[in-house]
PDB file of C-alpha atoms in Angstrom:
ATOM      1  CA  MET A   6     -20.015   0.515  -3.444  1.00  0.00           C
ATOM      2  CA  SER A   7     -18.686   0.953  -6.882  1.00  0.00           C
ATOM      3  CA  ILE A   8     -16.128  -1.194  -8.623  1.00  0.00           C
ATOM      4  CA  ARG A   9     -13.567   0.330 -10.932  1.00  0.00           C
ATOM      5  CA  ARG A  10     -11.747  -1.877 -13.468  1.00  0.00           C
ATOM      6  CA  ILE A  11      -8.401  -0.700 -14.839  1.00  0.00           C
ATOM      7  CA  GLU A  12      -7.370  -1.959 -18.258  1.00  0.00           C
ATOM      8  CA  PRO A  13     -10.162  -4.538 -18.546  1.00  0.00           C
ATOM      9  CA  GLY A  14      -9.693  -7.287 -21.085  1.00  0.00           C
ATOM     10  CA  LYS A  15     -11.563 -10.282 -22.258  1.00  0.00           C
ATOM     11  CA  ARG A  16     -10.391 -12.579 -19.334  1.00  0.00           C
ATOM     12  CA  MET A  17      -9.327 -10.148 -16.640  1.00  0.00           C
ATOM     13  CA  SER A  18      -8.692  -6.560 -15.596  1.00  0.00           C
ATOM     14  CA  GLN A  19      -5.093  -5.524 -14.826  1.00  0.00           C
ATOM     15  CA  ALA A  20      -6.422  -3.977 -11.596  1.00  0.00           C
ATOM     16  CA  VAL A  21      -9.697  -3.672  -9.719  1.00  0.00           C
ATOM     17  CA  VAL A  22     -10.561  -0.991  -7.176  1.00  0.00           C
ATOM     18  CA  HIS A  23     -13.290  -1.623  -4.613  1.00  0.00           C
ATOM     19  CA  GLY A  24     -13.944  -0.385  -1.152  1.00  0.00           C
ATOM     20  CA  GLY A  25     -10.578   1.327  -0.647  1.00  0.00           C
ATOM     21  CA  THR A  26      -8.655  -1.648  -1.884  1.00  0.00           C
ATOM     22  CA  VAL A  27      -6.682  -2.230  -5.065  1.00  0.00           C
ATOM     23  CA  LEU A  28      -6.202  -5.727  -6.402  1.00  0.00           C
ATOM     24  CA  LEU A  29      -3.583  -6.145  -9.105  1.00  0.00           C
ATOM     25  CA  SER A  30      -3.607  -9.064 -11.517  1.00  0.00           C
ATOM     26  CA  GLY A  31      -0.368 -11.065 -11.877  1.00  0.00           C
ATOM     27  CA  GLN A  32       2.283  -9.118 -13.742  1.00  0.00           C
ATOM     28  CA  ILE A  33       4.937 -10.844 -15.855  1.00  0.00           C
ATOM     29  CA  GLY A  34       7.898  -9.610 -17.859  1.00  0.00           C
ATOM     30  CA  ARG A  35       9.178 -10.631 -21.351  1.00  0.00           C
ATOM     31  CA  PRO A  36       9.890 -14.372 -21.365  1.00  0.00           C
ATOM     32  CA  THR A  37      13.105 -13.748 -23.249  1.00  0.00           C
ATOM     33  CA  ASP A  38      14.522 -11.552 -20.504  1.00  0.00           C
ATOM     34  CA  ASP A  39      16.647 -12.721 -17.588  1.00  0.00           C
ATOM     35  CA  LEU A  40      15.175 -13.091 -14.163  1.00  0.00           C
ATOM     36  CA  GLU A  41      16.291  -9.704 -12.827  1.00  0.00           C
ATOM     37  CA  THR A  42      14.857  -7.928 -15.836  1.00  0.00           C
ATOM     38  CA  GLN A  43      11.551  -9.781 -15.513  1.00  0.00           C
ATOM     39  CA  VAL A  44      11.274  -8.875 -11.814  1.00  0.00           C
ATOM     40  CA  ARG A  45      12.022  -5.168 -12.567  1.00  0.00           C
ATOM     41  CA  SER A  46       9.357  -5.231 -15.300  1.00  0.00           C
ATOM     42  CA  CYS A  47       6.768  -6.831 -12.923  1.00  0.00           C
ATOM     43  CA  LEU A  48       7.514  -4.221 -10.310  1.00  0.00           C
ATOM     44  CA  SER A  49       7.464  -1.371 -12.737  1.00  0.00           C
ATOM     45  CA  GLN A  50       4.194  -2.487 -14.281  1.00  0.00           C
ATOM     46  CA  SER A  51       2.711  -2.924 -10.778  1.00  0.00           C
ATOM     47  CA  GLU A  52       3.813   0.535  -9.604  1.00  0.00           C
ATOM     48  CA  ALA A  53       2.244   2.138 -12.697  1.00  0.00           C
ATOM     49  CA  LEU A  54      -1.065   0.288 -12.063  1.00  0.00           C
ATOM     50  CA  LEU A  55      -1.043   1.344  -8.397  1.00  0.00           C
ATOM     51  CA  GLN A  56      -0.567   4.955  -9.402  1.00  0.00           C
ATOM     52  CA  GLN A  57      -3.291   4.644 -11.995  1.00  0.00           C
ATOM     53  CA  ALA A  58      -5.569   3.219  -9.279  1.00  0.00           C
ATOM     54  CA  GLY A  59      -4.823   5.921  -6.727  1.00  0.00           C
ATOM     55  CA  SER A  60      -2.412   4.020  -4.582  1.00  0.00           C
ATOM     56  CA  ALA A  61       1.435   3.756  -4.050  1.00  0.00           C
ATOM     57  CA  LYS A  62       4.219   1.548  -2.910  1.00  0.00           C
ATOM     58  CA  SER A  63       3.819   2.755   0.609  1.00  0.00           C
ATOM     59  CA  HIS A  64       0.197   1.420   0.656  1.00  0.00           C
ATOM     60  CA  ILE A  65       0.869  -2.139  -0.555  1.00  0.00           C
ATOM     61  CA  LEU A  66      -0.710  -4.604   1.883  1.00  0.00           C
ATOM     62  CA  LYS A  67       0.317  -7.950   0.305  1.00  0.00           C
ATOM     63  CA  VAL A  68       2.637  -9.186  -2.455  1.00  0.00           C
ATOM     64  CA  GLU A  69       2.324 -12.629  -3.936  1.00  0.00           C
ATOM     65  CA  ILE A  70       5.356 -13.868  -5.911  1.00  0.00           C
ATOM     66  CA  TRP A  71       5.556 -17.088  -7.975  1.00  0.00           C
ATOM     67  CA  LEU A  72       8.960 -18.244  -9.212  1.00  0.00           C
ATOM     68  CA  ALA A  73       9.436 -20.853 -11.841  1.00  0.00           C
ATOM     69  CA  ASP A  74      12.536 -21.930  -9.801  1.00  0.00           C
ATOM     70  CA  LEU A  75      12.785 -21.262  -6.043  1.00  0.00           C
ATOM     71  CA  GLY A  76      16.541 -21.318  -6.589  1.00  0.00           C
ATOM     72  CA  ASP A  77      16.056 -17.777  -7.943  1.00  0.00           C
ATOM     73  CA  PHE A  78      14.778 -16.572  -4.551  1.00  0.00           C
ATOM     74  CA  ASP A  79      17.864 -14.517  -3.573  1.00  0.00           C
ATOM     75  CA  ALA A  80      18.263 -12.978  -7.009  1.00  0.00           C
ATOM     76  CA  MET A  81      14.612 -11.985  -6.984  1.00  0.00           C
ATOM     77  CA  ASN A  82      14.917 -10.525  -3.537  1.00  0.00           C
ATOM     78  CA  THR A  83      17.874  -8.392  -4.556  1.00  0.00           C
ATOM     79  CA  VAL A  84      15.769  -6.539  -7.106  1.00  0.00           C
ATOM     80  CA  TYR A  85      12.630  -6.526  -4.939  1.00  0.00           C
ATOM     81  CA  GLU A  86      14.374  -5.137  -1.925  1.00  0.00           C
ATOM     82  CA  HIS A  87      15.958  -2.340  -3.983  1.00  0.00           C
ATOM     83  CA  TRP A  88      12.463  -1.369  -5.283  1.00  0.00           C
ATOM     84  CA  LEU A  89      10.559  -1.744  -1.975  1.00  0.00           C
ATOM     85  CA  ASP A  90       9.467   1.067   0.299  1.00  0.00           C
ATOM     86  CA  THR A  91      11.453  -0.302   3.289  1.00  0.00           C
ATOM     87  CA  ASP A  92       9.581   1.909   5.755  1.00  0.00           C
ATOM     88  CA  ASN A  93       6.339   0.210   4.736  1.00  0.00           C
ATOM     89  CA  PRO A  94       7.008  -3.463   4.029  1.00  0.00           C
ATOM     90  CA  PRO A  95       3.931  -5.483   3.052  1.00  0.00           C
ATOM     91  CA  ALA A  96       2.958  -8.989   3.948  1.00  0.00           C
ATOM     92  CA  ARG A  97       4.399 -11.341   1.335  1.00  0.00           C
ATOM     93  CA  VAL A  98       4.371 -14.907   0.119  1.00  0.00           C
ATOM     94  CA  THR A  99       6.751 -16.431  -2.319  1.00  0.00           C
ATOM     95  CA  CYS A 100       6.403 -19.873  -3.802  1.00  0.00           C
ATOM     96  CA  GLU A 101       7.583 -22.031  -6.636  1.00  0.00           C
ATOM     97  CA  ALA A 102       5.158 -22.724  -9.424  1.00  0.00           C
ATOM     98  CA  ARG A 103       5.026 -23.461 -13.108  1.00  0.00           C
ATOM     99  CA  VAL A 104       4.270 -19.900 -14.126  1.00  0.00           C
ATOM    100  CA  ARG A 105       4.023 -20.463 -17.886  1.00  0.00           C
ATOM    101  CA  LYS A 106       5.658 -22.655 -20.478  1.00  0.00           C
ATOM    102  CA  ASP A 107       7.137 -19.770 -22.540  1.00  0.00           C
ATOM    103  CA  GLY A 108      10.128 -18.762 -20.447  1.00  0.00           C
ATOM    104  CA  THR A 109       8.364 -16.629 -17.858  1.00  0.00           C
ATOM    105  CA  LEU A 110      10.347 -16.923 -14.657  1.00  0.00           C
ATOM    106  CA  VAL A 111       8.305 -14.852 -12.281  1.00  0.00           C
ATOM    107  CA  GLU A 112       4.762 -13.548 -11.802  1.00  0.00           C
ATOM    108  CA  LEU A 113       3.864 -10.988  -9.155  1.00  0.00           C
ATOM    109  CA  ALA A 114       0.508  -9.779  -7.798  1.00  0.00           C
ATOM    110  CA  MET A 115      -0.322  -7.143  -5.237  1.00  0.00           C
ATOM    111  CA  THR A 116      -3.133  -5.946  -3.005  1.00  0.00           C
ATOM    112  CA  ALA A 117      -2.965  -2.331  -1.788  1.00  0.00           C
ATOM    113  CA  ALA A 118      -5.015   0.282  -0.045  1.00  0.00           C
ATOM    114  CA  LEU A 119      -5.963   3.549  -1.761  1.00  0.00           C
ATOM    115  CA  VAL A 120      -4.083   6.697  -0.764  1.00  0.00           C
ATOM    116  CA  GLU A 121      -6.507   8.773   1.257  1.00  0.00           C
TER     117      GLU A 121
END
């Protein structure tokens, strides 16, 4: 089976496609933006990578979300739920973690199936 790497860099690829599955690296927004803008940026970047890989929001299998402050859970969900394909909700985990020291408030990674 082949492996396709999307936007490969020195340390990582932004996405990897293998065996009908797309794995996205963690996406972040600009550290100077507020939480909602960072979440929108993460989701927009993720959607673009899914499309580039041959997938779509409706094919997301799992979303992993790391918040610098779990107190932002409701604000993050407001943006996330507006973006989400509610007919095809994925499995999801959200936890609090020190994302980065530069003001990054959220990081988001996804696993999806290819569109057949």
